[in-house]
mmCIF file of C-alpha atoms and ligand atoms in Angstrom:
data_model
loop_
_atom_site.group_PDB
_atom_site.id
_atom_site.type_symbol
_atom_site.label_atom_id
_atom_site.label_comp_id
_atom_site.label_asym_id
_atom_site.label_seq_id
_atom_site.Cartn_x
_atom_site.Cartn_y
_atom_site.Cartn_z
ATOM 1 C CA UNK A 1 56.716 4.548 135.477
ATOM 2 C CA UNK A 2 56.122 1.698 137.948
ATOM 3 C CA UNK A 3 55.090 -1.758 136.806
ATOM 4 C CA UNK A 4 51.377 -2.308 137.298
ATOM 5 C CA UNK A 5 50.482 -4.650 140.197
ATOM 6 C CA UNK A 6 47.207 -6.614 139.922
ATOM 7 C CA UNK A 7 45.179 -6.474 143.146
ATOM 8 C CA UNK A 8 41.667 -7.445 144.201
ATOM 9 C CA UNK A 9 39.380 -4.742 145.549
ATOM 10 C CA UNK A 10 36.416 -5.702 147.736
ATOM 11 C CA UNK A 11 34.168 -2.694 148.467
ATOM 12 C CA UNK A 12 32.338 -4.638 151.202
ATOM 13 C CA UNK A 13 29.170 -3.742 153.091
ATOM 14 C CA UNK A 14 27.739 -0.760 154.998
ATOM 15 C CA UNK A 15 30.254 2.099 154.907
ATOM 16 C CA UNK A 16 32.644 -0.167 152.940
ATOM 17 C CA UNK A 17 31.922 1.291 149.468
ATOM 18 C CA UNK A 18 32.213 4.870 150.844
ATOM 19 C CA UNK A 19 35.611 4.388 152.471
ATOM 20 C CA UNK A 20 36.874 2.214 149.599
ATOM 21 C CA UNK A 21 35.941 5.015 147.139
ATOM 22 C CA UNK A 22 37.916 7.424 149.316
ATOM 23 C CA UNK A 23 40.940 5.095 149.423
ATOM 24 C CA UNK A 24 40.888 4.586 145.645
ATOM 25 C CA UNK A 25 40.669 8.340 144.983
ATOM 26 C CA UNK A 26 43.677 8.860 147.277
ATOM 27 C CA UNK A 27 45.677 5.963 145.782
ATOM 28 C CA UNK A 28 44.919 7.251 142.266
ATOM 29 C CA UNK A 29 46.174 10.704 143.150
ATOM 30 C CA UNK A 30 49.377 9.057 144.457
ATOM 31 C CA UNK A 31 49.695 7.172 141.137
ATOM 32 C CA UNK A 32 49.823 3.923 143.107
ATOM 33 C CA UNK A 33 50.570 1.058 140.705
ATOM 34 C CA UNK A 34 47.582 -1.167 141.531
ATOM 35 C CA UNK A 35 45.434 -2.563 138.691
ATOM 36 C CA UNK A 36 42.189 -3.378 140.484
ATOM 37 C CA UNK A 37 39.917 -6.363 139.977
ATOM 38 C CA UNK A 38 36.700 -5.373 141.744
ATOM 39 C CA UNK A 39 34.926 -8.300 143.428
ATOM 40 C CA UNK A 40 32.023 -8.694 145.859
ATOM 41 C CA UNK A 41 31.890 -10.428 149.239
ATOM 42 C CA UNK A 42 29.775 -10.356 152.407
ATOM 43 C CA UNK A 43 26.167 -9.213 152.148
ATOM 44 C CA UNK A 44 26.935 -7.651 148.743
ATOM 45 C CA UNK A 45 28.182 -11.059 147.489
ATOM 46 C CA UNK A 46 25.153 -12.830 148.919
ATOM 47 C CA UNK A 47 22.766 -10.412 147.183
ATOM 48 C CA UNK A 48 24.542 -10.611 143.837
ATOM 49 C CA UNK A 49 25.367 -14.306 143.544
ATOM 50 C CA UNK A 50 23.788 -16.053 146.518
ATOM 51 C CA UNK A 51 27.177 -16.628 148.194
ATOM 52 C CA UNK A 52 28.813 -14.279 150.735
ATOM 53 C CA UNK A 53 32.202 -15.443 149.424
ATOM 54 C CA UNK A 54 31.650 -15.929 145.662
ATOM 55 C CA UNK A 55 34.034 -18.283 143.822
ATOM 56 C CA UNK A 56 35.140 -15.496 141.489
ATOM 57 C CA UNK A 57 36.240 -13.384 144.466
ATOM 58 C CA UNK A 58 38.307 -16.289 145.838
ATOM 59 C CA UNK A 59 39.789 -16.917 142.383
ATOM 60 C CA UNK A 60 40.704 -13.258 141.934
ATOM 61 C CA UNK A 61 42.531 -13.156 145.283
ATOM 62 C CA UNK A 62 44.293 -16.442 144.508
ATOM 63 C CA UNK A 63 45.472 -14.970 141.211
ATOM 64 C CA UNK A 64 46.540 -11.519 142.416
ATOM 65 C CA UNK A 65 47.785 -12.589 145.872
ATOM 66 C CA UNK A 66 46.906 -9.106 147.078
ATOM 67 C CA UNK A 67 43.656 -7.503 148.235
ATOM 68 C CA UNK A 68 42.247 -4.361 149.799
ATOM 69 C CA UNK A 69 39.019 -5.152 151.578
ATOM 70 C CA UNK A 70 36.201 -3.019 152.963
ATOM 71 C CA UNK A 71 34.416 -4.328 156.074
ATOM 72 C CA UNK A 72 32.030 -7.250 155.586
ATOM 73 C CA UNK A 73 28.831 -7.761 157.515
ATOM 74 C CA UNK A 74 28.491 -10.968 159.540
ATOM 75 C CA UNK A 75 25.064 -11.922 160.885
ATOM 76 C CA UNK A 76 25.028 -12.422 164.676
ATOM 77 C CA UNK A 77 23.787 -15.692 166.181
ATOM 78 C CA UNK A 78 23.054 -17.529 162.906
ATOM 79 C CA UNK A 79 23.349 -17.038 159.138
ATOM 80 C CA UNK A 80 26.587 -17.435 157.233
ATOM 81 C CA UNK A 81 30.023 -17.863 158.842
ATOM 82 C CA UNK A 82 32.325 -14.849 159.093
ATOM 83 C CA UNK A 83 33.849 -14.230 155.659
ATOM 84 C CA UNK A 84 36.912 -12.774 157.343
ATOM 85 C CA UNK A 85 37.512 -16.109 159.089
ATOM 86 C CA UNK A 86 36.858 -18.003 155.841
ATOM 87 C CA UNK A 87 39.382 -15.855 153.980
ATOM 88 C CA UNK A 88 41.994 -16.505 156.680
ATOM 89 C CA UNK A 89 41.404 -20.240 156.396
ATOM 90 C CA UNK A 90 41.192 -20.335 152.595
ATOM 91 C CA UNK A 91 44.501 -18.513 152.092
ATOM 92 C CA UNK A 92 46.289 -19.612 155.315
ATOM 93 C CA UNK A 93 46.657 -15.986 156.406
ATOM 94 C CA UNK A 94 48.555 -16.931 159.537
ATOM 95 C CA UNK A 95 49.795 -13.491 160.586
ATOM 96 C CA UNK A 96 47.583 -10.603 161.585
ATOM 97 C CA UNK A 97 49.596 -7.381 161.802
ATOM 98 C CA UNK A 98 48.105 -4.399 163.573
ATOM 99 C CA UNK A 99 50.241 -1.279 164.003
ATOM 100 C CA UNK A 100 49.046 1.365 166.464
ATOM 101 C CA UNK A 101 50.559 4.831 166.263
ATOM 102 C CA UNK A 102 49.461 8.125 167.770
ATOM 103 C CA UNK A 103 48.226 10.289 164.893
ATOM 104 C CA UNK A 104 46.833 13.235 166.797
ATOM 105 C CA UNK A 105 48.369 14.722 169.940
ATOM 106 C CA UNK A 106 46.173 15.522 172.921
ATOM 107 C CA UNK A 107 44.696 12.076 173.465
ATOM 108 C CA UNK A 108 45.028 9.960 176.578
ATOM 109 C CA UNK A 109 48.494 8.775 175.575
ATOM 110 C CA UNK A 110 51.144 10.551 173.495
ATOM 111 C CA UNK A 111 53.719 8.995 171.184
ATOM 112 C CA UNK A 112 52.398 5.467 171.071
ATOM 113 C CA UNK A 113 54.059 3.367 168.384
ATOM 114 C CA UNK A 114 53.647 -0.365 168.744
ATOM 115 C CA UNK A 115 52.686 -3.328 166.632
ATOM 116 C CA UNK A 116 50.695 -6.430 167.558
ATOM 117 C CA UNK A 117 51.397 -9.592 165.619
ATOM 118 C CA UNK A 118 48.672 -12.112 166.239
ATOM 119 C CA UNK A 119 48.621 -15.755 165.173
ATOM 120 C CA UNK A 120 45.528 -15.870 162.984
ATOM 121 C CA UNK A 121 44.687 -19.524 162.323
ATOM 122 C CA UNK A 122 45.270 -21.645 165.451
ATOM 123 C CA UNK A 123 44.656 -21.460 169.209
ATOM 124 C CA UNK A 124 41.202 -21.274 170.725
ATOM 125 C CA UNK A 125 39.716 -19.949 167.468
ATOM 126 C CA UNK A 126 39.755 -23.298 165.675
ATOM 127 C CA UNK A 127 36.147 -23.680 166.851
ATOM 128 C CA UNK A 128 36.425 -27.202 168.340
ATOM 129 C CA UNK A 129 33.450 -26.805 170.663
ATOM 130 C CA UNK A 130 30.510 -28.860 171.800
ATOM 131 C CA UNK A 131 27.864 -29.110 174.484
ATOM 132 C CA UNK A 132 27.113 -32.094 176.715
ATOM 133 C CA UNK A 133 23.435 -32.435 177.607
ATOM 134 C CA UNK A 134 22.603 -33.507 181.150
ATOM 135 C CA UNK A 135 19.184 -34.027 182.727
ATOM 136 C CA UNK A 136 17.290 -32.496 179.801
ATOM 137 C CA UNK A 137 19.467 -29.363 179.652
ATOM 138 C CA UNK A 138 21.059 -29.456 176.181
ATOM 139 C CA UNK A 139 23.629 -26.850 177.236
ATOM 140 C CA UNK A 140 24.501 -28.274 180.663
ATOM 141 C CA UNK A 141 28.239 -28.357 179.857
ATOM 142 C CA UNK A 142 30.201 -26.541 177.163
ATOM 143 C CA UNK A 143 33.593 -27.835 176.077
ATOM 144 C CA UNK A 144 36.079 -26.025 173.844
ATOM 145 C CA UNK A 145 39.592 -27.039 172.796
ATOM 146 C CA UNK A 146 42.414 -25.009 171.326
ATOM 147 C CA UNK A 147 45.070 -26.219 168.923
ATOM 148 C CA UNK A 148 48.585 -24.812 168.699
ATOM 149 C CA UNK A 149 51.257 -26.521 166.658
ATOM 150 C CA UNK A 150 55.040 -26.263 166.950
ATOM 151 C CA UNK A 151 55.175 -25.351 163.252
ATOM 152 C CA UNK A 152 52.471 -22.678 163.626
ATOM 153 C CA UNK A 153 54.148 -21.158 166.714
ATOM 154 C CA UNK A 154 57.537 -21.128 164.997
ATOM 155 C CA UNK A 155 56.076 -19.541 161.859
ATOM 156 C CA UNK A 156 54.396 -16.651 163.699
ATOM 157 C CA UNK A 157 57.412 -16.057 165.967
ATOM 158 C CA UNK A 158 59.746 -15.973 162.965
ATOM 159 C CA UNK A 159 57.348 -13.612 161.229
ATOM 160 C CA UNK A 160 57.415 -11.269 164.258
ATOM 161 C CA UNK A 161 61.209 -11.231 164.571
ATOM 162 C CA UNK A 162 61.660 -10.774 160.806
ATOM 163 C CA UNK A 163 59.106 -7.947 160.950
ATOM 164 C CA UNK A 164 61.163 -6.324 163.726
ATOM 165 C CA UNK A 165 64.375 -6.603 161.678
ATOM 166 C CA UNK A 166 62.745 -5.286 158.512
ATOM 167 C CA UNK A 167 61.042 -2.355 160.241
ATOM 168 C CA UNK A 168 63.962 -1.402 162.474
ATOM 169 C CA UNK A 169 62.214 -2.321 165.707
ATOM 170 C CA UNK A 170 64.301 -3.206 168.733
ATOM 171 C CA UNK A 171 62.250 -5.592 170.818
ATOM 172 C CA UNK A 172 59.689 -8.369 170.538
ATOM 173 C CA UNK A 173 57.594 -9.249 173.590
ATOM 174 C CA UNK A 174 56.239 -12.814 173.669
ATOM 175 C CA UNK A 175 52.804 -12.846 175.348
ATOM 176 C CA UNK A 176 51.271 -16.081 176.681
ATOM 177 C CA UNK A 177 49.429 -17.664 179.593
ATOM 178 C CA UNK A 178 51.802 -20.567 180.134
ATOM 179 C CA UNK A 179 51.331 -20.503 183.916
ATOM 180 C CA UNK A 180 47.765 -21.830 183.466
ATOM 181 C CA UNK A 181 47.383 -23.109 179.884
ATOM 182 C CA UNK A 182 50.668 -24.960 180.258
ATOM 183 C CA UNK A 183 50.483 -27.043 177.091
ATOM 184 C CA UNK A 184 48.473 -24.819 174.748
ATOM 185 C CA UNK A 185 50.327 -21.574 175.358
ATOM 186 C CA UNK A 186 53.370 -23.243 176.938
ATOM 187 C CA UNK A 187 54.220 -24.608 173.491
ATOM 188 C CA UNK A 188 53.906 -21.109 172.026
ATOM 189 C CA UNK A 189 56.148 -19.656 174.755
ATOM 190 C CA UNK A 190 58.774 -22.400 174.414
ATOM 191 C CA UNK A 191 58.905 -22.182 170.609
ATOM 192 C CA UNK A 192 58.863 -18.365 170.446
ATOM 193 C CA UNK A 193 61.733 -18.195 172.955
ATOM 194 C CA UNK A 194 63.732 -20.656 170.804
ATOM 195 C CA UNK A 195 63.183 -18.410 167.800
ATOM 196 C CA UNK A 196 64.159 -15.360 169.905
ATOM 197 C CA UNK A 197 67.577 -16.968 170.589
ATOM 198 C CA UNK A 198 68.385 -17.014 166.884
ATOM 199 C CA UNK A 199 67.862 -13.229 166.772
ATOM 200 C CA UNK A 200 70.072 -12.466 169.799
ATOM 201 C CA UNK A 201 72.191 -9.391 169.172
ATOM 202 C CA UNK A 202 69.786 -8.168 166.487
ATOM 203 C CA UNK A 203 66.404 -7.992 168.226
ATOM 204 C CA UNK A 204 65.859 -8.042 171.985
ATOM 205 C CA UNK A 205 63.098 -10.168 173.418
ATOM 206 C CA UNK A 206 61.204 -10.526 176.648
ATOM 207 C CA UNK A 207 57.946 -12.150 177.711
ATOM 208 C CA UNK A 208 54.780 -11.358 179.624
ATOM 209 C CA UNK A 209 51.795 -13.254 180.943
ATOM 210 C CA UNK A 210 48.789 -11.870 179.076
ATOM 211 C CA UNK A 211 46.913 -10.433 182.076
ATOM 212 C CA UNK A 212 50.002 -8.573 183.313
ATOM 213 C CA UNK A 213 50.612 -7.372 179.763
ATOM 214 C CA UNK A 214 47.057 -5.975 179.544
ATOM 215 C CA UNK A 215 47.610 -3.967 182.735
ATOM 216 C CA UNK A 216 51.080 -2.763 181.734
ATOM 217 C CA UNK A 217 49.707 -1.565 178.395
ATOM 218 C CA UNK A 218 47.502 0.839 180.345
ATOM 219 C CA UNK A 219 50.165 1.896 182.883
ATOM 220 C CA UNK A 220 53.186 2.191 180.603
ATOM 221 C CA UNK A 221 52.584 1.275 176.961
ATOM 222 C CA UNK A 222 55.896 2.823 175.881
ATOM 223 C CA UNK A 223 57.813 -0.198 177.245
ATOM 224 C CA UNK A 224 56.443 -2.289 174.326
ATOM 225 C CA UNK A 225 57.587 -2.296 170.720
ATOM 226 C CA UNK A 226 56.394 -5.458 168.903
ATOM 227 C CA UNK A 227 54.072 -7.896 170.670
ATOM 228 C CA UNK A 228 53.660 -11.435 169.342
ATOM 229 C CA UNK A 229 50.931 -13.649 170.726
ATOM 230 C CA UNK A 230 48.373 -16.371 170.098
ATOM 231 C CA UNK A 231 45.016 -15.889 168.379
ATOM 232 C CA UNK A 232 42.618 -15.054 171.225
ATOM 233 C CA UNK A 233 45.075 -12.936 173.222
ATOM 234 C CA UNK A 234 46.042 -11.075 170.042
ATOM 235 C CA UNK A 235 42.421 -10.352 169.259
ATOM 236 C CA UNK A 236 41.837 -8.835 172.697
ATOM 237 C CA UNK A 237 45.158 -7.013 173.146
ATOM 238 C CA UNK A 238 45.093 -5.455 169.669
ATOM 239 C CA UNK A 239 41.716 -3.852 170.421
ATOM 240 C CA UNK A 240 43.060 -2.613 173.759
ATOM 241 C CA UNK A 241 46.078 -1.179 171.939
ATOM 242 C CA UNK A 242 43.838 0.478 169.314
ATOM 243 C CA UNK A 243 42.125 2.143 172.285
ATOM 244 C CA UNK A 244 45.465 3.697 173.311
ATOM 245 C CA UNK A 245 45.550 5.664 170.050
ATOM 246 C CA UNK A 246 41.920 6.711 169.826
ATOM 247 C CA UNK A 247 39.964 3.585 168.941
ATOM 248 C CA UNK A 248 39.234 1.299 166.038
ATOM 249 C CA UNK A 249 38.405 4.154 163.629
ATOM 250 C CA UNK A 250 42.114 4.638 163.037
ATOM 251 C CA UNK A 251 43.293 1.022 163.227
ATOM 252 C CA UNK A 252 44.546 -0.690 160.062
ATOM 253 C CA UNK A 253 45.286 -4.395 159.788
ATOM 254 C CA UNK A 254 46.998 -6.820 157.438
ATOM 255 C CA UNK A 255 46.382 -10.548 157.137
ATOM 256 C CA UNK A 256 49.458 -12.190 155.696
ATOM 257 C CA UNK A 257 50.089 -15.708 154.395
ATOM 258 C CA UNK A 258 52.776 -17.326 152.246
ATOM 259 C CA UNK A 259 51.110 -16.365 148.950
ATOM 260 C CA UNK A 260 48.370 -13.870 149.782
ATOM 261 C CA UNK A 261 48.105 -10.626 151.755
ATOM 262 C CA UNK A 262 44.790 -8.907 152.535
ATOM 263 C CA UNK A 263 44.687 -5.368 153.902
ATOM 264 C CA UNK A 264 41.695 -3.937 155.738
ATOM 265 C CA UNK A 265 40.350 -1.514 158.310
ATOM 266 C CA UNK A 266 39.937 -3.215 161.671
ATOM 267 C CA UNK A 267 36.479 -1.708 162.247
ATOM 268 C CA UNK A 268 33.231 -3.195 160.919
ATOM 269 C CA UNK A 269 30.652 -2.071 158.365
ATOM 270 C CA UNK A 270 29.105 0.539 160.718
ATOM 271 C CA UNK A 271 25.513 0.032 159.493
ATOM 272 C CA UNK A 272 24.349 2.895 161.763
ATOM 273 C CA UNK A 273 26.135 5.500 159.615
ATOM 274 C CA UNK A 274 26.158 3.726 156.225
ATOM 275 C CA UNK A 275 25.118 5.965 153.330
ATOM 276 C CA UNK A 276 25.367 9.166 155.396
ATOM 277 C CA UNK A 277 28.727 10.202 153.982
ATOM 278 C CA UNK A 278 30.224 10.695 157.446
ATOM 279 C CA UNK A 279 32.445 7.599 157.753
ATOM 280 C CA UNK A 280 36.079 8.092 158.643
ATOM 281 C CA UNK A 281 38.226 6.580 155.862
ATOM 282 C CA UNK A 282 41.473 6.793 157.887
ATOM 283 C CA UNK A 283 41.742 3.140 158.944
ATOM 284 C CA UNK A 284 41.406 1.952 155.351
ATOM 285 C CA UNK A 285 43.819 4.661 154.177
ATOM 286 C CA UNK A 286 46.375 3.476 156.737
ATOM 287 C CA UNK A 287 45.755 -0.089 155.538
ATOM 288 C CA UNK A 288 46.423 1.193 152.000
ATOM 289 C CA UNK A 289 49.733 2.630 153.235
ATOM 290 C CA UNK A 290 50.609 -0.819 154.672
ATOM 291 C CA UNK A 291 49.724 -2.342 151.295
ATOM 292 C CA UNK A 292 52.018 0.118 149.510
ATOM 293 C CA UNK A 293 54.882 -0.822 151.864
ATOM 294 C CA UNK A 294 54.112 -4.505 151.284
ATOM 295 C CA UNK A 295 54.716 -4.066 147.539
ATOM 296 C CA UNK A 296 57.894 -2.074 148.295
ATOM 297 C CA UNK A 297 56.410 1.317 147.318
ATOM 298 C CA UNK A 298 57.823 2.774 150.538
ATOM 299 C CA UNK A 299 58.046 6.299 149.090
ATOM 300 C CA UNK A 300 54.313 6.370 148.311
ATOM 301 C CA UNK A 301 53.457 4.913 151.737
ATOM 302 C CA UNK A 302 55.554 7.596 153.459
ATOM 303 C CA UNK A 303 53.966 10.331 151.321
ATOM 304 C CA UNK A 304 50.477 9.116 152.224
ATOM 305 C CA UNK A 305 51.254 8.940 155.952
ATOM 306 C CA UNK A 306 52.749 12.428 155.894
ATOM 307 C CA UNK A 307 49.736 13.883 154.064
ATOM 308 C CA UNK A 308 47.408 12.254 156.618
ATOM 309 C CA UNK A 309 49.420 13.839 159.429
ATOM 310 C CA UNK A 310 49.255 17.311 157.834
ATOM 311 C CA UNK A 311 45.545 17.069 157.018
ATOM 312 C CA UNK A 312 44.682 16.012 160.585
ATOM 313 C CA UNK A 313 47.065 18.207 162.536
ATOM 314 C CA UNK A 314 47.929 21.314 160.483
ATOM 315 C CA UNK A 315 44.738 21.685 158.469
ATOM 316 C CA UNK A 316 42.693 20.319 161.415
ATOM 317 C CA UNK A 317 40.312 18.552 159.053
ATOM 318 C CA UNK A 318 38.723 15.618 160.833
ATOM 319 C CA UNK A 319 35.601 13.512 160.533
ATOM 320 C CA UNK A 320 32.910 13.558 163.233
ATOM 321 C CA UNK A 321 34.147 10.500 165.110
ATOM 322 C CA UNK A 322 37.395 12.446 165.714
ATOM 323 C CA UNK A 323 35.575 15.554 166.946
ATOM 324 C CA UNK A 324 35.588 17.346 163.579
ATOM 325 C CA UNK A 325 32.799 18.107 161.122
ATOM 326 C CA UNK A 326 34.224 16.950 157.786
ATOM 327 C CA UNK A 327 32.336 14.458 155.667
ATOM 328 C CA UNK A 328 34.137 11.495 154.130
ATOM 329 C CA UNK A 329 34.347 13.394 150.844
ATOM 330 C CA UNK A 330 35.605 16.641 152.427
ATOM 331 C CA UNK A 331 38.336 14.793 154.321
ATOM 332 C CA UNK A 332 39.343 12.901 151.170
ATOM 333 C CA UNK A 333 39.447 16.068 149.058
ATOM 334 C CA UNK A 334 41.593 17.825 151.670
ATOM 335 C CA UNK A 335 43.984 14.883 151.790
ATOM 336 C CA UNK A 336 44.266 14.747 147.991
ATOM 337 C CA UNK A 337 44.935 18.492 147.977
ATOM 338 C CA UNK A 338 47.871 17.912 150.356
ATOM 339 C CA UNK A 339 49.147 15.032 148.230
ATOM 340 C CA UNK A 340 49.188 17.178 145.124
HETATM 341 P P1 LIG B 401 31.549 -1.444 163.766
HETATM 342 O O1 LIG B 401 33.044 -1.324 163.842
HETATM 343 O O2 LIG B 401 30.962 -1.569 162.422
HETATM 344 O O3 LIG B 401 30.873 -0.167 164.475
HETATM 345 C C1 LIG B 401 31.070 0.179 165.843
HETATM 346 C C2 LIG B 401 30.836 1.682 166.027
HETATM 347 O O4 LIG B 401 31.937 2.402 165.453
HETATM 348 C C3 LIG B 401 29.580 2.196 165.320
HETATM 349 O O5 LIG B 401 28.982 3.198 166.102
HETATM 350 C C4 LIG B 401 30.101 2.785 164.025
HETATM 351 O O6 LIG B 401 29.312 3.841 163.510
HETATM 352 C C5 LIG B 401 31.488 3.289 164.453
HETATM 353 N N1 LIG B 401 32.443 3.231 163.328
HETATM 354 C C6 LIG B 401 33.058 2.116 162.827
HETATM 355 N N2 LIG B 401 33.831 2.440 161.804
HETATM 356 C C7 LIG B 401 33.735 3.785 161.648
HETATM 357 C C8 LIG B 401 34.318 4.705 160.728
HETATM 358 N N3 LIG B 401 35.175 4.320 159.779
HETATM 359 N N4 LIG B 401 33.988 6.010 160.827
HETATM 360 C C9 LIG B 401 33.145 6.427 161.789
HETATM 361 N N5 LIG B 401 32.560 5.602 162.703
HETATM 362 C C10 LIG B 401 32.847 4.278 162.613
HETATM 363 O O7 LIG B 401 31.154 -2.688 164.681
HETATM 364 P P2 LIG B 401 29.760 -3.466 164.794
HETATM 365 O O8 LIG B 401 28.627 -2.481 164.768
HETATM 366 O O9 LIG B 401 29.938 -4.333 165.962
HETATM 367 O O10 LIG B 401 29.703 -4.380 163.504
HETATM 368 C C11 LIG B 401 28.930 -4.097 162.346
HETATM 369 C C12 LIG B 401 29.142 -5.214 161.326
HETATM 370 O O11 LIG B 401 30.514 -5.242 160.888
HETATM 371 C C13 LIG B 401 28.837 -6.609 161.853
HETATM 372 O O12 LIG B 401 28.155 -7.337 160.852
HETATM 373 C C14 LIG B 401 30.214 -7.209 162.103
HETATM 374 O O13 LIG B 401 30.212 -8.608 161.993
HETATM 375 C C15 LIG B 401 31.013 -6.575 160.988
HETATM 376 N N6 LIG B 401 32.486 -6.508 161.236
HETATM 377 C C16 LIG B 401 33.290 -6.691 160.165
HETATM 378 C C17 LIG B 401 34.674 -6.574 160.303
HETATM 379 C C18 LIG B 401 35.550 -6.767 159.095
HETATM 380 O O14 LIG B 401 35.046 -6.988 158.009
HETATM 381 N N7 LIG B 401 36.860 -6.708 159.242
HETATM 382 C C19 LIG B 401 35.226 -6.258 161.543
HETATM 383 C C20 LIG B 401 34.356 -6.032 162.633
HETATM 384 C C21 LIG B 401 32.973 -6.163 162.461
#
């Protein structure tokens, strides 16, 4: 019998509750050791308590240090700030980890297996922006600044190299734009290369300029293993990389800080299909597998990944977005059948 591990569960908005239900049913059938504290956030939090990030949700995460989160709706062009960004700031979730692995053969690329590690709190996403009005045009000039710190660059680079060691990965590629943004991403390049030296003999390293990296990911993605990069480049490249393995529907992500780790599907709340029972729960299930590995339940994570593989490829049970006809519930039932 494993020791019970307290964890916060945020069902989220749109398809969130449907895919979270699926993930919980699967984790229960695995006898995963999580003791859930269910808390609201996003639109659901706003409706219930007038705050899209209620204090009791923040307190629960602070206490458990571990969360599984459904997607949260963010209003476009006004309304409340992204709760995902607020959570990253609140808990200093400096590392965003996004693995991309081919799950079904026959796509555009076979045998993709790479991981993007994105700095999650600095860079051009700090939101230091303003307009300068000229001649009655309030938006005549827009100015934005990025902030990278030596400590932040060192922390994310060390995280990436440690990740490579822990997961048996051979190479880390440092991605930057130091030819143009010489200070902002030059500092990242310089610091990451210093960190790389301390891993010589254990993990190889090389570097790419971000635009060349984007092209090479399309031409020959197999040359990459772990990619570490700054916030904006990581945001863009990790979506490109998700595209190599069939899109965001199968992309899990983890946001990791010193004391807190939050696991999620990379996709959003999909309001267009919410309540229809057709959502694909795979991304959140893969995020659940990452969460199991995070708490050292590697056997359960491996069992879950293997059952997903069999359900998709031997049983050929897939949701509509993957060309199948299964509902969320049918896919989940088939997966649980394989697990048992
Ligand atoms: P989205 O990812 O929700 O949807 C894009 C398209 O992909 C839609 O057609 C949707 O039906 C489909 N899709 C997404 N997930 C799917 C799944 N699991 N199964 C089947 N189809 C799926 O992106 P969007 O429409 O741009 O955003 C909707 C809302 O989600 C917005 O409020 C946005 O801010 C929010 N969002 C949240 C997160 C998060 O919480 N991590 C991430 C991205 C977007």
